[in-house]
Amino acid sequence: MSKTITFNELRRVKDQLPDGAMQIIAEKLNLNPETVRNYFGGTNWENGESVGYHYEQGPDGGIVTLDDTTILDLAYEIIEESNAVV
């Protein structure tokens, strides 16, 4: 299922992730950690892949359309779990 989100909101989600979360997401989904970083706006195409991320310039950092929300959904779960522990 696709989702549209602002680039800045996507970066806020990334910034809320606890240390090591990119690796955890990568392992759960059998992806390269750089691919997960690219999903959140990284640009390491040498070591990571594109994951259905479409960017259009605009306010609030621009608009990002994500073809698949699996990584984002997992990120929200990890954030929720880490907030519950605190």
GROMACS .gro file of N, CA and C in nm:
model
  258
    1MET      N    1   0.085  -0.116   0.000
    1MET     CA    2   0.000   0.000   0.000
    1MET      C    3   0.090   0.124   0.000
    2SER      N    4   0.063   0.219  -0.086
    2SER     CA    5   0.147   0.338  -0.094
    2SER      C    6   0.100   0.442   0.008
    3LYS      N    7   0.192   0.533   0.041
    3LYS     CA    8   0.163   0.639   0.138
    3LYS      C    9   0.238   0.763   0.095
    4THR      N   10   0.175   0.878   0.113
    4THR     CA   11   0.239   1.006   0.087
    4THR      C   12   0.267   1.072   0.221
    5ILE      N   13   0.389   1.123   0.236
    5ILE     CA   14   0.434   1.182   0.361
    5ILE      C   15   0.531   1.295   0.325
    6THR      N   16   0.544   1.395   0.410
    6THR     CA   17   0.644   1.498   0.380
    6THR      C   18   0.783   1.442   0.411
    7PHE      N   19   0.881   1.495   0.341
    7PHE     CA   20   1.018   1.452   0.363
    7PHE      C   21   1.059   1.479   0.508
    8ASN      N   22   1.022   1.595   0.559
    8ASN     CA   23   1.059   1.628   0.697
    8ASN      C   24   0.995   1.533   0.797
    9GLU      N   25   0.871   1.491   0.773
    9GLU     CA   26   0.806   1.395   0.863
    9GLU      C   27   0.878   1.261   0.857
   10LEU      N   28   0.917   1.219   0.738
   10LEU     CA   29   0.991   1.093   0.723
   10LEU      C   30   1.122   1.100   0.801
   11ARG      N   31   1.190   1.214   0.794
   11ARG     CA   32   1.316   1.232   0.868
   11ARG      C   33   1.290   1.235   1.019
   12ARG      N   34   1.177   1.292   1.062
   12ARG     CA   35   1.144   1.292   1.205
   12ARG      C   36   1.125   1.149   1.255
   13VAL      N   37   1.062   1.065   1.174
   13VAL     CA   38   1.046   0.924   1.212
   13VAL      C   39   1.184   0.861   1.228
   14LYS      N   40   1.270   0.883   1.130
   14LYS     CA   41   1.406   0.829   1.135
   14LYS      C   42   1.479   0.877   1.261
   15ASP      N   43   1.466   1.004   1.292
   15ASP     CA   44   1.536   1.061   1.407
   15ASP      C   45   1.484   1.006   1.540
   16GLN      N   46   1.361   0.957   1.544
   16GLN     CA   47   1.304   0.901   1.666
   16GLN      C   48   1.348   0.756   1.690
   17LEU      N   49   1.402   0.693   1.587
   17LEU     CA   50   1.443   0.554   1.600
   17LEU      C   51   1.560   0.541   1.696
   18PRO      N   52   1.557   0.442   1.784
   18PRO     CA   53   1.671   0.422   1.874
   18PRO      C   54   1.792   0.370   1.798
   19ASP      N   55   1.909   0.381   1.859
   19ASP     CA   56   2.032   0.331   1.798
   19ASP      C   57   2.016   0.184   1.763
   20GLY      N   58   2.063   0.147   1.646
   20GLY     CA   59   2.059   0.008   1.601
   20GLY      C   60   1.930  -0.032   1.530
   21ALA      N   61   1.833   0.059   1.524
   21ALA     CA   62   1.703   0.025   1.464
   21ALA      C   63   1.714  -0.002   1.315
   22MET      N   64   1.801   0.069   1.244
   22MET     CA   65   1.817   0.045   1.100
   22MET      C   66   1.861  -0.099   1.075
   23GLN      N   67   1.954  -0.146   1.158
   23GLN     CA   68   2.004  -0.284   1.147
   23GLN      C   69   1.892  -0.383   1.179
   24ILE      N   70   1.813  -0.354   1.281
   24ILE     CA   71   1.703  -0.443   1.319
   24ILE      C   72   1.601  -0.454   1.206
   25ILE      N   73   1.564  -0.340   1.148
   25ILE     CA   74   1.470  -0.339   1.036
   25ILE      C   75   1.527  -0.418   0.919
   26ALA      N   76   1.654  -0.394   0.888
   26ALA     CA   77   1.720  -0.463   0.777
   26ALA      C   78   1.719  -0.614   0.797
   27GLU      N   79   1.752  -0.658   0.918
   27GLU     CA   80   1.754  -0.802   0.947
   27GLU      C   81   1.615  -0.863   0.937
   28LYS      N   82   1.514  -0.795   0.993
   28LYS     CA   83   1.377  -0.849   0.989
   28LYS      C   84   1.325  -0.863   0.846
   29LEU      N   85   1.367  -0.772   0.759
   29LEU     CA   86   1.316  -0.772   0.621
   29LEU      C   87   1.416  -0.827   0.521
   30ASN      N   88   1.529  -0.878   0.572
   30ASN     CA   89   1.633  -0.936   0.487
   30ASN      C   90   1.681  -0.835   0.382
   31LEU      N   91   1.713  -0.713   0.429
   31LEU     CA   92   1.761  -0.606   0.343
   31LEU      C   93   1.899  -0.560   0.390
   32ASN      N   94   1.969  -0.493   0.302
   32ASN     CA   95   2.094  -0.428   0.337
   32ASN      C   96   2.059  -0.306   0.423
   33PRO      N   97   2.132  -0.280   0.533
   33PRO     CA   98   2.102  -0.162   0.615
   33PRO      C   99   2.107  -0.031   0.537
   34GLU      N  100   2.190  -0.023   0.435
   34GLU     CA  101   2.196   0.100   0.354
   34GLU      C  102   2.066   0.120   0.275
   35THR      N  103   2.001   0.011   0.238
   35THR     CA  104   1.872   0.020   0.169
   35THR      C  105   1.768   0.083   0.263
   36VAL      N  106   1.772   0.042   0.390
   36VAL     CA  107   1.680   0.100   0.489
   36VAL      C  108   1.711   0.248   0.508
   37ARG      N  109   1.838   0.284   0.514
   37ARG     CA  110   1.876   0.426   0.528
   37ARG      C  111   1.829   0.505   0.405
   38ASN      N  112   1.840   0.446   0.287
   38ASN     CA  113   1.794   0.513   0.165
   38ASN      C  114   1.644   0.539   0.170
   39TYR      N  115   1.570   0.449   0.231
   39TYR     CA  116   1.425   0.465   0.246
   39TYR      C  117   1.393   0.593   0.324
   40PHE      N  118   1.479   0.625   0.421
   40PHE     CA  119   1.459   0.744   0.504
   40PHE      C  120   1.531   0.866   0.450
   41GLY      N  121   1.569   0.863   0.324
   41GLY     CA  122   1.627   0.980   0.261
   41GLY      C  123   1.776   0.972   0.234
   42GLY      N  124   1.838   0.861   0.268
   42GLY     CA  125   1.980   0.844   0.238
   42GLY      C  126   2.003   0.831   0.088
   43THR      N  127   2.128   0.843   0.048
   43THR     CA  128   2.159   0.835  -0.096
   43THR      C  129   2.279   0.746  -0.124
   44ASN      N  130   2.296   0.641  -0.048
   44ASN     CA  131   2.407   0.549  -0.071
   44ASN      C  132   2.361   0.440  -0.168
   45TRP      N  133   2.363   0.473  -0.295
   45TRP     CA  134   2.315   0.379  -0.397
   45TRP      C  135   2.419   0.274  -0.431
   46GLU      N  136   2.545   0.296  -0.389
   46GLU     CA  137   2.650   0.197  -0.415
   46GLU      C  138   2.628   0.071  -0.333
   47ASN      N  139   2.592   0.089  -0.205
   47ASN     CA  140   2.576  -0.025  -0.114
   47ASN      C  141   2.430  -0.058  -0.084
   48GLY      N  142   2.341   0.035  -0.110
   48GLY     CA  143   2.200   0.013  -0.083
   48GLY      C  144   2.119   0.027  -0.210
   49GLU      N  145   1.994  -0.015  -0.203
   49GLU     CA  146   1.906  -0.010  -0.320
   49GLU      C  147   1.796   0.093  -0.298
   50SER      N  148   1.728   0.124  -0.406
   50SER     CA  149   1.609   0.207  -0.400
   50SER      C  150   1.493   0.118  -0.358
   51VAL      N  151   1.399   0.175  -0.284
   51VAL     CA  152   1.287   0.094  -0.235
   51VAL      C  153   1.154   0.162  -0.260
   52GLY      N  154   1.130   0.208  -0.381
   52GLY     CA  155   1.001   0.267  -0.414
   52GLY      C  156   0.977   0.399  -0.346
   53TYR      N  157   1.072   0.486  -0.355
   53TYR     CA  158   1.072   0.616  -0.288
   53TYR      C  159   1.069   0.721  -0.397
   54HIS      N  160   0.962   0.799  -0.404
   54HIS     CA  161   0.946   0.901  -0.508
   54HIS      C  162   0.936   1.037  -0.441
   55TYR      N  163   1.026   1.128  -0.477
   55TYR     CA  164   1.038   1.258  -0.411
   55TYR      C  165   0.997   1.370  -0.505
   56GLU      N  166   0.920   1.464  -0.452
   56GLU     CA  167   0.879   1.583  -0.528
   56GLU      C  168   0.903   1.705  -0.440
   57GLN      N  169   0.977   1.802  -0.489
   57GLN     CA  170   1.007   1.921  -0.411
   57GLN      C  171   0.880   1.996  -0.373
   58GLY      N  172   0.886   2.061  -0.258
   58GLY     CA  173   0.773   2.139  -0.211
   58GLY      C  174   0.793   2.182  -0.067
   59PRO      N  175   0.688   2.237  -0.005
   59PRO     CA  176   0.699   2.283   0.134
   59PRO      C  177   0.723   2.166   0.230
   60ASP      N  178   0.778   2.198   0.346
   60ASP     CA  179   0.808   2.099   0.451
   60ASP      C  180   0.903   1.991   0.401
   61GLY      N  181   0.997   2.033   0.316
   61GLY     CA  182   1.098   1.940   0.266
   61GLY      C  183   1.057   1.867   0.140
   62GLY      N  184   0.934   1.884   0.097
   62GLY     CA  185   0.886   1.816  -0.022
   62GLY      C  186   0.796   1.699   0.015
   63ILE      N  187   0.744   1.636  -0.086
   63ILE     CA  188   0.652   1.524  -0.068
   63ILE      C  189   0.721   1.396  -0.112
   64VAL      N  190   0.705   1.292  -0.032
   64VAL     CA  191   0.761   1.161  -0.063
   64VAL      C  192   0.644   1.063  -0.075
   65THR      N  193   0.642   0.991  -0.184
   65THR     CA  194   0.545   0.882  -0.199
   65THR      C  195   0.620   0.751  -0.184
   66LEU      N  196   0.577   0.672  -0.088
   66LEU     CA  197   0.638   0.542  -0.061
   66LEU      C  198   0.549   0.435  -0.121
   67ASP      N  199   0.606   0.355  -0.211
   67ASP     CA  200   0.528   0.248  -0.275
   67ASP      C  201   0.487   0.139  -0.176
   68ASP      N  202   0.571   0.116  -0.076
   68ASP     CA  203   0.547   0.010   0.022
   68ASP      C  204   0.578   0.067   0.160
   69THR      N  205   0.489   0.053   0.254
   69THR     CA  206   0.508   0.112   0.387
   69THR      C  207   0.564   0.014   0.489
   70THR      N  208   0.610  -0.102   0.447
   70THR     CA  209   0.657  -0.204   0.541
   70THR      C  210   0.768  -0.151   0.631
   71ILE      N  211   0.868  -0.083   0.574
   71ILE     CA  212   0.978  -0.028   0.654
   71ILE      C  213   0.925   0.078   0.749
   72LEU      N  214   0.841   0.166   0.700
   72LEU     CA  215   0.784   0.272   0.783
   72LEU      C  216   0.700   0.213   0.897
   73ASP      N  217   0.619   0.114   0.867
   73ASP     CA  218   0.536   0.050   0.970
   73ASP      C  219   0.623  -0.013   1.078
   74LEU      N  220   0.731  -0.080   1.037
   74LEU     CA  221   0.823  -0.141   1.133
   74LEU      C  222   0.891  -0.034   1.217
   75ALA      N  223   0.926   0.078   1.155
   75ALA     CA  224   0.988   0.190   1.228
   75ALA      C  225   0.891   0.242   1.335
   76TYR      N  226   0.764   0.260   1.299
   76TYR     CA  227   0.665   0.306   1.397
   76TYR      C  228   0.653   0.207   1.513
   77GLU      N  229   0.656   0.076   1.483
   77GLU     CA  230   0.649  -0.026   1.588
   77GLU      C  231   0.767  -0.015   1.683
   78ILE      N  232   0.887   0.001   1.626
   78ILE     CA  233   1.007   0.011   1.709
   78ILE      C  234   1.002   0.137   1.796
   79ILE      N  235   0.957   0.248   1.740
   79ILE     CA  236   0.944   0.373   1.817
   79ILE      C  237   0.845   0.354   1.931
   80GLU      N  238   0.732   0.292   1.901
   80GLU     CA  239   0.630   0.268   2.003
   80GLU      C  240   0.684   0.180   2.115
   81GLU      N  241   0.756   0.073   2.078
   81GLU     CA  242   0.814  -0.017   2.177
   81GLU      C  243   0.918   0.055   2.263
   82SER      N  244   1.002   0.137   2.200
   82SER     CA  245   1.106   0.206   2.276
   82SER      C  246   1.047   0.311   2.368
   83ASN      N  247   0.935   0.373   2.330
   83ASN     CA  248   0.868   0.470   2.417
   83ASN      C  249   0.799   0.401   2.534
   84ALA      N  250   0.752   0.279   2.512
   84ALA     CA  251   0.683   0.205   2.618
   84ALA      C  252   0.781   0.160   2.726
   85VAL      N  253   0.905   0.138   2.688
   85VAL     CA  254   1.007   0.092   2.782
   85VAL      C  255   1.053   0.204   2.873
   86VAL      N  256   1.051   0.325   2.823
   86VAL     CA  257   1.105   0.440   2.898
   86VAL      C  258   1.021   0.474   3.016
   0.00000   0.00000   0.00000
